[in-house]
Each structure stands twice: as C-alpha cells, then as structure tokens.
Coordinates of C-alpha atoms and ligand atoms in Angstrom, one line a residue:
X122 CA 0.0 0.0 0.0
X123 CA 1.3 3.9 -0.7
X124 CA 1.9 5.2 2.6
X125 CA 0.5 9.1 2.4
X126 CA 0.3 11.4 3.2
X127 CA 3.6 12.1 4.0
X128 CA 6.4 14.9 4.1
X129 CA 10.3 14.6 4.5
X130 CA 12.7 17.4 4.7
X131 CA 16.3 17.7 4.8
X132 CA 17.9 18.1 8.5
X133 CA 16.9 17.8 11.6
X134 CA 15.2 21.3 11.7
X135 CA 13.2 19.4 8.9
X136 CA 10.8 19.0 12.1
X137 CA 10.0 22.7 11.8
X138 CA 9.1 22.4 8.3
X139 CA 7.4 19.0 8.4
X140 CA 5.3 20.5 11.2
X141 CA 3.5 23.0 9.4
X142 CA 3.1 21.4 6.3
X143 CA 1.4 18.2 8.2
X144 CA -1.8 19.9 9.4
X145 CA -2.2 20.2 5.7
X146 CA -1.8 17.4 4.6
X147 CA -3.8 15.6 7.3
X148 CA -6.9 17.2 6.6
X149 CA -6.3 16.3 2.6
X150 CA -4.9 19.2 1.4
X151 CA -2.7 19.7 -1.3
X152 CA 1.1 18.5 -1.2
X153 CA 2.0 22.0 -2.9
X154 CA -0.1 24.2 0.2
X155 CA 2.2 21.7 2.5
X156 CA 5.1 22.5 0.9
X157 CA 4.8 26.4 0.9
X158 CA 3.4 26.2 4.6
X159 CA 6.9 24.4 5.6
X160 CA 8.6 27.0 3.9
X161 CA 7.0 30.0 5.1
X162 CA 7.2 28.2 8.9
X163 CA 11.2 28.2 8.3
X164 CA 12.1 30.9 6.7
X165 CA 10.5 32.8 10.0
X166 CA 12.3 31.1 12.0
X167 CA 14.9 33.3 13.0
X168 CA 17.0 30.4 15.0
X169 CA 17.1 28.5 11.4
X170 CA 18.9 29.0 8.7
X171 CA 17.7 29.8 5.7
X172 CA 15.6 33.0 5.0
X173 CA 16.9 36.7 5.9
X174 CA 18.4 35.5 9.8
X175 CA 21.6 33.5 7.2
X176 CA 24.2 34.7 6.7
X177 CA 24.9 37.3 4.1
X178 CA 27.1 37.4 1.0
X179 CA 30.7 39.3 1.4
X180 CA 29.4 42.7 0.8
X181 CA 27.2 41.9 3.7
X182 CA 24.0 41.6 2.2
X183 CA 21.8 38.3 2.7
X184 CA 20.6 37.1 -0.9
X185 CA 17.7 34.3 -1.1
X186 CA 17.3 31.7 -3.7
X187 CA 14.8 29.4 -3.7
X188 CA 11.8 27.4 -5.9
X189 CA 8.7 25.4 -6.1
X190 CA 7.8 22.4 -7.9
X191 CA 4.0 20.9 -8.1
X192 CA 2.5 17.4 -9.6
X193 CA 2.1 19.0 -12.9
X194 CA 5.4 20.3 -13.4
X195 CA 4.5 23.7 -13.0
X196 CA 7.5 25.4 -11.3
X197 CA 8.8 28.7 -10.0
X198 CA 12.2 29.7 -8.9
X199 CA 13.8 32.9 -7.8
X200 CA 17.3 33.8 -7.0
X201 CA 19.7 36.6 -5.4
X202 CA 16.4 37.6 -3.9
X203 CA 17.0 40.5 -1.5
X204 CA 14.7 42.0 1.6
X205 CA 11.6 39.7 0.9
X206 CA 11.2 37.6 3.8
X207 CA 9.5 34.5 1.8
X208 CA 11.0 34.0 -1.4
X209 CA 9.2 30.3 -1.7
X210 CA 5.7 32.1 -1.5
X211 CA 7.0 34.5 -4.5
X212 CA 8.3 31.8 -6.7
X213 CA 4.6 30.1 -6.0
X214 CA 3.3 33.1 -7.0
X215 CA 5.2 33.7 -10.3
X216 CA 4.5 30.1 -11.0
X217 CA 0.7 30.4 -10.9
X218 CA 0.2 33.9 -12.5
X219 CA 3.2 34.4 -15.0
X220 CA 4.4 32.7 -18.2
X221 CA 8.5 32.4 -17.1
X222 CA 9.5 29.9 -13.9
X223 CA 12.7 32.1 -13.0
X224 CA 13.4 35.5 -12.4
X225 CA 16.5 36.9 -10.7
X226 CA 17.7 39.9 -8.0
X227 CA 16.4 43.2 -9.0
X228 CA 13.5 41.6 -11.4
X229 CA 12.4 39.3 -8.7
X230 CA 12.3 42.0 -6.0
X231 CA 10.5 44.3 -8.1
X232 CA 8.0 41.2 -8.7
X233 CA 7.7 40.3 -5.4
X234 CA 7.0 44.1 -4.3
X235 CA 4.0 44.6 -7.8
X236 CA 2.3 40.9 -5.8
X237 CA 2.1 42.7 -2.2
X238 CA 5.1 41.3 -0.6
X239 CA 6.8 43.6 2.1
X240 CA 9.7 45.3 1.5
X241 CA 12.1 44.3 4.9
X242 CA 14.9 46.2 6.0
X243 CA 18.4 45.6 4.9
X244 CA 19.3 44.6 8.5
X245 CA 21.4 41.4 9.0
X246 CA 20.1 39.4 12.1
X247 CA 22.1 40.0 15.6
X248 CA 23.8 36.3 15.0
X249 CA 24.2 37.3 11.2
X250 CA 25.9 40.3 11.9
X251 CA 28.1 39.0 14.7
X252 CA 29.1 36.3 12.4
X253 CA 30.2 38.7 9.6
X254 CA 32.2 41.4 11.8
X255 CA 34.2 37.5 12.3
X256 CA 34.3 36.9 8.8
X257 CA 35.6 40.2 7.9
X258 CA 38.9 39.7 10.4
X259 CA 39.9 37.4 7.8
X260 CA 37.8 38.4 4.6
X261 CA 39.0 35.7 2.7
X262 CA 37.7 37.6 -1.0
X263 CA 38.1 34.1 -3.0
X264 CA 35.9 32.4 -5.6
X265 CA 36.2 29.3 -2.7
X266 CA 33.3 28.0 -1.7
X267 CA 33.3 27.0 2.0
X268 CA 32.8 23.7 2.9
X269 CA 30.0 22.5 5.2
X270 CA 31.7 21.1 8.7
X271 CA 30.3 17.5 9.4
X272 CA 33.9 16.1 9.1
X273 CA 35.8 19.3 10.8
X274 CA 33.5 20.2 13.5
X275 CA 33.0 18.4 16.9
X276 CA 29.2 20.1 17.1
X277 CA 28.4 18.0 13.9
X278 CA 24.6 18.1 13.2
X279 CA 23.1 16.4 16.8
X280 CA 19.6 17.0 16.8
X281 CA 19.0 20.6 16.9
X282 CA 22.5 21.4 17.0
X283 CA 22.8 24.9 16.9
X284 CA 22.8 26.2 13.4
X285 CA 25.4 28.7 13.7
X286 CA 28.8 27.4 14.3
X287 CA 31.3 29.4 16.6
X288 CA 33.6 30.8 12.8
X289 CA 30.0 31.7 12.7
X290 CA 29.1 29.7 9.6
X291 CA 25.8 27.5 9.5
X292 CA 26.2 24.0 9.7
X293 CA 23.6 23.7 7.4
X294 CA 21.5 26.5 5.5
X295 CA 19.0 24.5 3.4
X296 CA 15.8 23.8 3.7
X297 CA 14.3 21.4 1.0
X298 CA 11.1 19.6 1.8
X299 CA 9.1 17.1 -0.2
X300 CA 5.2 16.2 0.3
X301 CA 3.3 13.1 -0.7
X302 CA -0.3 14.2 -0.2
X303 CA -3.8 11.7 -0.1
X304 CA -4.8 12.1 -3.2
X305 CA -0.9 10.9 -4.1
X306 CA 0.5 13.7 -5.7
X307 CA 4.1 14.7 -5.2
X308 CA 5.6 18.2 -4.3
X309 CA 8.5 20.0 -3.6
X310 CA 10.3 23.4 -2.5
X311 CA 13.7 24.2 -1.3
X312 CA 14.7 27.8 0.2
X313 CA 18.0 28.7 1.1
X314 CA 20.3 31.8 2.2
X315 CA 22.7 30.3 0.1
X316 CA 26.3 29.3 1.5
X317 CA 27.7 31.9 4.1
X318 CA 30.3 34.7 2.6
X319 CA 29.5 33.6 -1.2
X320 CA 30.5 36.1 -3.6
X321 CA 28.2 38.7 -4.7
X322 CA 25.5 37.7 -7.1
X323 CA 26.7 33.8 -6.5
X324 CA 23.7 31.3 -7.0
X325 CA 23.4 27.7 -5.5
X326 CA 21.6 24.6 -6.9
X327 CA 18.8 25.3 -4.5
X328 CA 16.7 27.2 -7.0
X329 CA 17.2 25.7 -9.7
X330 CA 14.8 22.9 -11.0
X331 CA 16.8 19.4 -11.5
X332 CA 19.3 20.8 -9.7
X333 CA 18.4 21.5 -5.8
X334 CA 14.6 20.4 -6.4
X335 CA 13.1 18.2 -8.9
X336 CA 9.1 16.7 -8.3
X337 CA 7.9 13.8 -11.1
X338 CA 4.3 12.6 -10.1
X339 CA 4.7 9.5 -12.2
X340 CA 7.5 8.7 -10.3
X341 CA 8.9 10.7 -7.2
X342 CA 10.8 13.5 -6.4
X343 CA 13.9 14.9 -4.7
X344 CA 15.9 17.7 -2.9
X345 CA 19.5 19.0 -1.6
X346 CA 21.4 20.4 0.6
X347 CA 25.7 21.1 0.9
X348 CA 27.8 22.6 -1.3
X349 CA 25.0 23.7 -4.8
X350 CA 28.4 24.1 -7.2
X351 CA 28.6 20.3 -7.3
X352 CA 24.9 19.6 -7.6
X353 CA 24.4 21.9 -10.0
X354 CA 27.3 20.5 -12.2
X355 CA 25.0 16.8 -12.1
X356 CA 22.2 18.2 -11.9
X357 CA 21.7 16.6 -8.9
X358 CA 17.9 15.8 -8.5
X359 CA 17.3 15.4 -12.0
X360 CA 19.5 12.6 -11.7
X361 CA 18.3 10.9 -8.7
X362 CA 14.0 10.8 -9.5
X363 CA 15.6 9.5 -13.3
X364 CA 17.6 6.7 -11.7
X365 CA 14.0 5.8 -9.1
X366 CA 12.2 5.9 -12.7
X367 CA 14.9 3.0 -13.9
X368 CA 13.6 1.1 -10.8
X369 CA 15.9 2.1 -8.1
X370 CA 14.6 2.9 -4.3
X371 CA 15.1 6.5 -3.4
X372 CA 18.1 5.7 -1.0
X373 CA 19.7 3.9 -4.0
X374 CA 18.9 6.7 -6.2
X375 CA 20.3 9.3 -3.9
X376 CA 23.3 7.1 -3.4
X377 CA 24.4 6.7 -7.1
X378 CA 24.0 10.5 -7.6
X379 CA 26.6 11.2 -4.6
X380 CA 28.5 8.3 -6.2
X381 CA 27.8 10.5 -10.1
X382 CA 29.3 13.4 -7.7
X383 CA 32.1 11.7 -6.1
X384 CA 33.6 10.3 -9.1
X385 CA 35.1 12.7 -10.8
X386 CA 37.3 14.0 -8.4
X387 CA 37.3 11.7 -5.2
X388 CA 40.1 13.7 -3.5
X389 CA 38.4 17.1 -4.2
X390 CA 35.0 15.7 -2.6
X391 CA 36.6 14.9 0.7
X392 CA 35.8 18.4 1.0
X393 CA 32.8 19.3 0.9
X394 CA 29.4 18.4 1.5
X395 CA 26.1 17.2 -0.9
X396 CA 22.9 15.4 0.6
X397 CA 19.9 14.3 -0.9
X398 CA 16.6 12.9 -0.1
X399 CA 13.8 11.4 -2.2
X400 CA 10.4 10.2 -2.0
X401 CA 8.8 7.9 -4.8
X402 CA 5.4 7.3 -5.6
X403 CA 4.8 4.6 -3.4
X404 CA 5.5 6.8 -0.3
X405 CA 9.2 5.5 0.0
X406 CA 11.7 7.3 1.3
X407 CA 16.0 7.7 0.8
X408 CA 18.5 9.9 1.6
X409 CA 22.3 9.6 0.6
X410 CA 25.5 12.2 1.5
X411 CA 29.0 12.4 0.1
X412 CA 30.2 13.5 3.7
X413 CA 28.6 11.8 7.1
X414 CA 26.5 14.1 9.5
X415 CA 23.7 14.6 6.9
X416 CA 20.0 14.1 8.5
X417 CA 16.3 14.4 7.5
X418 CA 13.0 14.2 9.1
X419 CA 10.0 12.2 7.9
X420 CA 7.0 12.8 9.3
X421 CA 4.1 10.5 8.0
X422 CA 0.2 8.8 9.7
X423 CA 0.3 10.1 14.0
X424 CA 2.1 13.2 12.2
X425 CA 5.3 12.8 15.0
X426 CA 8.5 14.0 13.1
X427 CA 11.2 11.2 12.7
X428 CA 14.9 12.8 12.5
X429 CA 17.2 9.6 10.4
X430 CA 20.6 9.7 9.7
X431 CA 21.5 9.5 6.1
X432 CA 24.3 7.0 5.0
X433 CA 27.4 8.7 3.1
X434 CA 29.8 7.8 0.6
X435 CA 32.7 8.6 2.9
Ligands
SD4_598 C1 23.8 26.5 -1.7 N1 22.8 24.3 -1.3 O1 23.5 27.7 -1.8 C2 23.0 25.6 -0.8 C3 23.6 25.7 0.5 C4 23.3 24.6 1.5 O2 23.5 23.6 3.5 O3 22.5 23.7 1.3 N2 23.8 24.5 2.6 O4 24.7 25.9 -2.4

C-alpha cells in the first residue's frame, strides 16, 4: 500500500518544516499548500537558517534563492532575492500567474514588491551580523566556496545542534522539503540563504529545478542540501527521480547521484558536503551524503517528526 500522506525534509530542523506542512496534509490538502506552509514556517524562523536570519554574502548583504515544484510540473524559482522575507511564496506566485519559472535579484524583488510582498529592512540578524564582523577579520575575498563542517567540526549536526557554528558559519542553510499528499501527488520546495560569505550575485543549486529540487508525479521526487556548485554540475535531482524511474529505491537513487558526484574528483570531494533525499510514488523514502552528518526528518500517519541519519559515501 502507498503510505500518504507524507512529508520529509532535509535536516533535523526538517521537524519545523514538516510541522507546518502536516496539518495540511492531514486534513487532505494539497502536497503543494504543504510545501509552501513548511517553507514560510522556516524561513521565520529566526534560529534556522535559511531566510533573511543567514548569513549574508561578502558585501554583507543576505541574498535568497529558492523554488517550487507541483504534480504538474509547473515550477517557480527565484534567486539573489533580496529584503523579501519568503522568497518560496514568491516563486509560487510567479509560478501560478506568470508565463517564465525564473526571475533573478532586482526583477524578482521588483516582482515580489507589484504581488504585495513587504519590502524588509536591509538589516542582518544579531547572529548574522556577529558572524560577519568575524568573517571580515579574515575576509577571505576568493571564488572558494566554504565547505560545510560535518567532518571538521565536533558540534556536527546532533539534533537541533545549533545552526550557527562558533567561525560563525551555518552548519547547514537549506531547507528542501518534499510532500506526498492523499490524493498521491508529489511536491516540492527548497529555500536557502545560500552558502555563508558567497560572492556577490553567486547562486546555489537550490533554486534551480533538477538541480536542488526536482518533483515527477509519475514517479517521485527529490531535494539538496551542501555545497549547490557540485549539484548543479549533475544536476543533482534530475539525476536521482531519473535513476528511481529505472527502478531504483530512493536511498539507491540518492546514493548513485553522490556516487555520479564523487567520481570525478574523489580527493576534491573529501571536502565538501552534498545530501539528498527522495520520496517515490509509493510513499518511499531515501536519503544519501557524500560526507557523514547529513540528516532528514520524515513525518508521516500520528504526524510525530522522525529525525534519520542519512548514509554517506565517505
Ligand atoms: C547552496 N545548497 O546555496 C545551498 C547551501 C546549502 O547547507 O545547502 N547549505 O549551495
């Protein structure tokens, strides 16, 4: 039997997400109301780490990327987003009223501001801010991307570890969540402040569709979190719902796109970090990282939030 409804997100603070998208889907809604619902729910969390609390880029500005995908493939996506607090709620909304699936900084503000969303101040949260004075001692002003700190870092990612580490980068700044509602269609957003420090105008995998979200009713879906440069050059989730529609379960799907990641370079990937998750059809559910310490929370029937270590390549 297809177990659904159902709703996994990447991370343990996946249970903040999961948690407002399962009233939702318990009372038969939609898997695409779910999915905006978790979204909204974490980029207001200010403790998180996605949304205008992340970190900002090197010029000290916070930039949001981030997209939605439905059971029709319908999709929206916006990126270097600036001063709108829920950039998942805009892509919805350029999705359901607009011809494109993608608009970018200035455009997408300008979008966002013409469809009633609130213009917020350029402000950097307290943690933010303190995090960025730290960042400037050094200012490291190179196209490196820094890597996420499962392997370095003693905190790791226990449950509810705090986000923000003490060389005040996020242990993790994605959110990606994936809903399987009654009726058995399939979902999908992902909303990120993007990595800590990036350079100016830099944009991850997480808005882009195939890349840090990609939803296939016929067959399943999946999302990502770590470092977007090496997703994007696979096209991560693409990748993994194509190998579940050649009969693989989403764990093995998610594990021979890390593998697809990996390959290329095995020394260069001992550096950073790239975890996915999936859901298929029949309500199954996988996750695979290149790097241990990645997590995700499932939340399915008694709508408790399950928090399950994802096995890694390394
Ligand atoms: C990005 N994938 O901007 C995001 C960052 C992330 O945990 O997921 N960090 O590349």
């Amino acid at each position: 039997a297809v177990k659904k409804p159902l709703v996994i997100s990447t991370w343990d603070s996946g249970q903040i997400a999961n948690g407002a998208a399962w009233p939702v889907l318990e009372k038969g809604g939609k898997a695409l109301d779910a999915v905006e619902q978790a979204a909204i729910a974490i980029e207001n969390d200010v403790n998180c780490c996605v949304g205008l609390g992340g970190n900002p880029d090197r010029d000290g500005h916070v930039t949001l990327d981030a997209c939605i995908m439905d059971e029709k493939a319908n999709c929206g996506s916006v990126a270097f987003l600036e001063r709108i607090k829920h950039p998942v709620s805009v892509a919805r909304k350029l999705m359901e009223t607009t011809p494109h699936v993608f608009l970018a900084g200035v455009g997408a503000q300008q979008f966002a501001l013409a469809n009633g969303f609130k213009l917020e101040p350029d402000k950097l949260s307290p943690d933010a801010e303190k995090s960025y004075k730290q960042w400037l001692i050094k200012a490291e002003y190179k196209p490196v991307i820094n890597i996420e700190h499962q392997q370095s870092h003693p905190k790791g990612h226990g449950p509810f570890a705090p986000a923000r580490l003490e060389d005040g980068s996020f242990n993790h700044d994605t959110m990606g969540t994936l809903a399987l509602d009654a009726n058995g269609d399939l979902s999908g957003m992902c909303t990120t402040s993007g990595m800590g420090f990036k350079m100016r105008g830099r944009v991850g995998d997480s808005p882009i569709i195939g890349a840090g979200l990609f939803v296939d009713n016929e067959i399943g879906a999946a999302t990502s979190s770590g470092q977007g440069e090496e997703v994007i050059r696979v096209c991560g989730t693409h990748l993994v719902v194509e190998f579940m529609r050649s009969g693989l379960s989403p764990e093995e799907a998610c594990k021979k796109a890390v593998e697809r990641i990996v390959k290329p370079n095995p020394e260069r990937a001992k550096t950073f970090q790239v975890g996915f998750i999936a859901v298929n059809k029949q309500g199954e559910v996988g996750a695979y990282s290149v790097q241990k310490g990645f997590n995700y929370t499932v939340t399915e029937q008694g709508g408790k939030g399950k928090v399950i270590n994802a096995k890694s390549y390394f």
